[in-house]
mmCIF file of C-alpha atoms and ligand atoms in Angstrom:
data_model
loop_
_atom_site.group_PDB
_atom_site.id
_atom_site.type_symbol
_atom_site.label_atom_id
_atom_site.label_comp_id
_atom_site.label_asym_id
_atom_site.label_seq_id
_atom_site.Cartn_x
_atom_site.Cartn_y
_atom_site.Cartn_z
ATOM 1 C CA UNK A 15 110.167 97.370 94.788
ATOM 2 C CA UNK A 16 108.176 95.370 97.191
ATOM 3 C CA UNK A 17 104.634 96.545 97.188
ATOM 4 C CA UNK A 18 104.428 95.308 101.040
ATOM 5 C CA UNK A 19 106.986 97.795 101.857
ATOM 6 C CA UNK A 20 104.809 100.932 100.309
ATOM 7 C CA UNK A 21 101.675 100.338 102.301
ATOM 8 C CA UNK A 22 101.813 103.020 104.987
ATOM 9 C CA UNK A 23 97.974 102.227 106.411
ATOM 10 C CA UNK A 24 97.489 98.766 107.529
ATOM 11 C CA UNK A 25 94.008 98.085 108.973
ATOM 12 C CA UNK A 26 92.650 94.732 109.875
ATOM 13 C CA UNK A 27 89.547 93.587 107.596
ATOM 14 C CA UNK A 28 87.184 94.146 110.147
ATOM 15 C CA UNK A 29 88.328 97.814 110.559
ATOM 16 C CA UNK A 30 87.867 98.374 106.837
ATOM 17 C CA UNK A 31 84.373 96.889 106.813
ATOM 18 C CA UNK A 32 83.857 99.317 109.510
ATOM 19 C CA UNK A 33 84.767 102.361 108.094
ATOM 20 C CA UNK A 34 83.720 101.849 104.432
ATOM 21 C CA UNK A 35 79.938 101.486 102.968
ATOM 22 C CA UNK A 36 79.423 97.486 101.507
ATOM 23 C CA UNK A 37 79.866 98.837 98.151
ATOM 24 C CA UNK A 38 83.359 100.328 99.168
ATOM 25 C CA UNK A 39 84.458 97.287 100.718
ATOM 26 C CA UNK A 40 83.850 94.812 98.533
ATOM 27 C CA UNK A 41 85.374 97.311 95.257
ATOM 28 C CA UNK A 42 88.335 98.248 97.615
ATOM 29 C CA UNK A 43 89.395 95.549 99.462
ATOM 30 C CA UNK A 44 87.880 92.614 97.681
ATOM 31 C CA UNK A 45 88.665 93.620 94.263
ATOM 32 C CA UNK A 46 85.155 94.499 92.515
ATOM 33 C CA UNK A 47 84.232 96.367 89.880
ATOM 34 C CA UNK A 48 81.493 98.949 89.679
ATOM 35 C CA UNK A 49 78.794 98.685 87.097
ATOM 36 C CA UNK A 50 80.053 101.107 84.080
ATOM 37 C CA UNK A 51 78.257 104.113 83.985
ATOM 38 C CA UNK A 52 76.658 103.906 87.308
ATOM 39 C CA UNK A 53 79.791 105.376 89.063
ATOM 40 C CA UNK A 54 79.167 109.070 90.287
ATOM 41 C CA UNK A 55 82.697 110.728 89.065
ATOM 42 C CA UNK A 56 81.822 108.858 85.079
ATOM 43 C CA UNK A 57 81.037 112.318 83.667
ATOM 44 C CA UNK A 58 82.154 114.205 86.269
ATOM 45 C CA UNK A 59 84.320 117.302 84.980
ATOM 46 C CA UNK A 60 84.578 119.848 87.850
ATOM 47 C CA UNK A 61 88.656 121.109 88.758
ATOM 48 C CA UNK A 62 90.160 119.244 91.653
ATOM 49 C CA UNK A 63 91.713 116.218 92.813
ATOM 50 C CA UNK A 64 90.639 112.832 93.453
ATOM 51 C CA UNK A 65 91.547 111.150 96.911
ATOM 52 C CA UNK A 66 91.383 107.619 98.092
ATOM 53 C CA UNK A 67 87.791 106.716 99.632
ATOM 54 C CA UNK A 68 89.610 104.667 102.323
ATOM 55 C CA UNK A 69 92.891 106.578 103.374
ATOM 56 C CA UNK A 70 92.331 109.690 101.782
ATOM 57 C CA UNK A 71 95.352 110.539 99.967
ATOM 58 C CA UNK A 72 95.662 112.290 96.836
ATOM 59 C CA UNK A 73 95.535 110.045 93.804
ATOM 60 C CA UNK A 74 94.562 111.534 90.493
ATOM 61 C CA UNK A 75 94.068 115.194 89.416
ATOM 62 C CA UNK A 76 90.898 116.046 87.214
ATOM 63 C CA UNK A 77 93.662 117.452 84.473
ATOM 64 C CA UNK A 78 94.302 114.066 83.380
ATOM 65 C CA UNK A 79 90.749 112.436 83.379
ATOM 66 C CA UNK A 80 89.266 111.973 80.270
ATOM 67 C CA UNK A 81 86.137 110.911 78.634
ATOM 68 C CA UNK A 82 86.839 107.303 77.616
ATOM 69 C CA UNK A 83 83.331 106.451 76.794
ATOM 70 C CA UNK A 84 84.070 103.043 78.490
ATOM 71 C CA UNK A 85 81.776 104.152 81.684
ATOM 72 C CA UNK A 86 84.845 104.271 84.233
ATOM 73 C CA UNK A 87 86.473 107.680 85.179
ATOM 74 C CA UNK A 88 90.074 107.656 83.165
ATOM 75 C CA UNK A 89 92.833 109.101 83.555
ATOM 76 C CA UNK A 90 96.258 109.397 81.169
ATOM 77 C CA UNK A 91 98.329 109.549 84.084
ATOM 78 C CA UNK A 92 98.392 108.999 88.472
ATOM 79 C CA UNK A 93 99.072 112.491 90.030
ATOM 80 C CA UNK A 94 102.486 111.501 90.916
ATOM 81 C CA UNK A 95 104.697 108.205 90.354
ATOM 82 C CA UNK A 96 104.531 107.369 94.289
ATOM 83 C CA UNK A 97 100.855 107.920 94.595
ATOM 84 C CA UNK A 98 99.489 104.339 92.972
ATOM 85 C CA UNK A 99 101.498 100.839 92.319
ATOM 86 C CA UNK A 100 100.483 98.388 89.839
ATOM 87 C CA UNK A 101 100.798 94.886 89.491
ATOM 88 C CA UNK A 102 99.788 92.430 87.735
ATOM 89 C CA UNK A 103 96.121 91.003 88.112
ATOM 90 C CA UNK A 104 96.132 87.370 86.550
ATOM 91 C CA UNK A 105 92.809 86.155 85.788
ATOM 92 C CA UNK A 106 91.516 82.848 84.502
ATOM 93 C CA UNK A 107 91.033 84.125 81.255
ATOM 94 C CA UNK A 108 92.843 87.367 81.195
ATOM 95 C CA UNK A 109 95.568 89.207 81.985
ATOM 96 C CA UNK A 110 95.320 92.564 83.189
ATOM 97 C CA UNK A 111 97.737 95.393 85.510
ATOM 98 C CA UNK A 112 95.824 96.480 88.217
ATOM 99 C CA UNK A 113 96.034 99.816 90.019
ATOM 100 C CA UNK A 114 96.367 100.051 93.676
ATOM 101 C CA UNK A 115 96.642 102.937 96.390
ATOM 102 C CA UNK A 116 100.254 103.360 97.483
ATOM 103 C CA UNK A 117 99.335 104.223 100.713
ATOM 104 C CA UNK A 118 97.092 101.268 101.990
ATOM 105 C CA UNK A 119 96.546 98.799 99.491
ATOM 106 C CA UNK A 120 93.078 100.086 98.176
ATOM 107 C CA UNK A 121 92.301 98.114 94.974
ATOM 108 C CA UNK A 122 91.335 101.315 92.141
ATOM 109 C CA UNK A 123 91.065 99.597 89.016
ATOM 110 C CA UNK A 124 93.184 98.666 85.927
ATOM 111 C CA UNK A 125 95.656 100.230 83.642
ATOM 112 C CA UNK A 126 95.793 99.593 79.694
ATOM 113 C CA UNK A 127 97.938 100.267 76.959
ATOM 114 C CA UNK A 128 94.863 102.241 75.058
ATOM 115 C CA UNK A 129 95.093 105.702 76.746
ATOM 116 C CA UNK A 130 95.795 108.919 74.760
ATOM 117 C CA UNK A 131 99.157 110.867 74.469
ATOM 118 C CA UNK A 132 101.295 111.562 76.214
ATOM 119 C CA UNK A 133 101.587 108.468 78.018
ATOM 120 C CA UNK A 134 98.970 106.045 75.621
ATOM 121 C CA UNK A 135 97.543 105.097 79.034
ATOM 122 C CA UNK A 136 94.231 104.734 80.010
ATOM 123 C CA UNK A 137 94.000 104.068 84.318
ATOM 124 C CA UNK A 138 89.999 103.075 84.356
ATOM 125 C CA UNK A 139 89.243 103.850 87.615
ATOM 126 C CA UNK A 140 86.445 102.849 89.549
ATOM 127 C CA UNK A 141 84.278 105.914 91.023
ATOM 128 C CA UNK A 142 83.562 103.990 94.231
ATOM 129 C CA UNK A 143 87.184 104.184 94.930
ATOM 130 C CA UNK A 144 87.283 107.725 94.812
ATOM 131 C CA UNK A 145 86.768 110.847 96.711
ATOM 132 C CA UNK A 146 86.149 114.018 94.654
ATOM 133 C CA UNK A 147 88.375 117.314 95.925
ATOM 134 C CA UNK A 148 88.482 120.947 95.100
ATOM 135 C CA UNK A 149 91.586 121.111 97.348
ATOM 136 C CA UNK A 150 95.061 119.695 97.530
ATOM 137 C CA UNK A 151 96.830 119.649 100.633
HETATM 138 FE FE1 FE B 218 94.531 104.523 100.032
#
């Protein structure tokens, strides 16, 4: 599948760097990562769902986060198969699979082979990214 084709929300740059904080923007759109451990949803354990920060759809439910002690929040699984897309994320020295929003593009993180059972995958989210939930829609 084309990943152009999923993207529902298309905003221009400057709309994005209007409607998110700096942090947002530059973890979202330009790819950054968060500190580890300095994200607010690290520990956080409460029931619920976790949107996107920048379109708002639901991405990840709090019963597959778990503690991966690597300072991200992590999750064994997306909420559904449509709600993030992957590719791959080719760096100079590395090669990773990173996570995107189905919906607009957001960058989220990376995904890696090291997660626990069922699936033996760990998606390390980044907290800025993310908007905590108690509902569903
Ligand atoms: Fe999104």
């Amino acid at each position: 599948m084309v990943f152009e084709t999923l993207v529902k929300v298309k905003k221009s740059k400057k709309e994005w760097r209007q409607q998110l904080t700096p942090e947002q923007f530059w973890v979202c759109r330009k790819k950054g990562t968060e500190p580890p451990f300095s994200g607010e949803y690290c520990n956080h354990k409460d029931a619920g769902i976790y949107r996107c920060v920048c379109c708002k759809v639901p991405l990840f439910d709090s019963q597959n986060k778990y503690d991966s002690g690597t300072g991200w929040p992590s999750f064994w699984q997306p909420l559904n198969e449509q709600s993030v897309a992957t590719r791959p994320d080719l760096g100079l020295f590395s090669r990773a699979t990173e996570v995107i929003c189905s919906s607009c593009g957001s960058h989220l993180g990376h995904v890696f082979g090291d997660g626990p059972p069922p699936t033996n995958l760990r998606y390390c989210i980044n907290s800025v990214s993310l908007e905590f939930d108690t509902q569903q829609d």
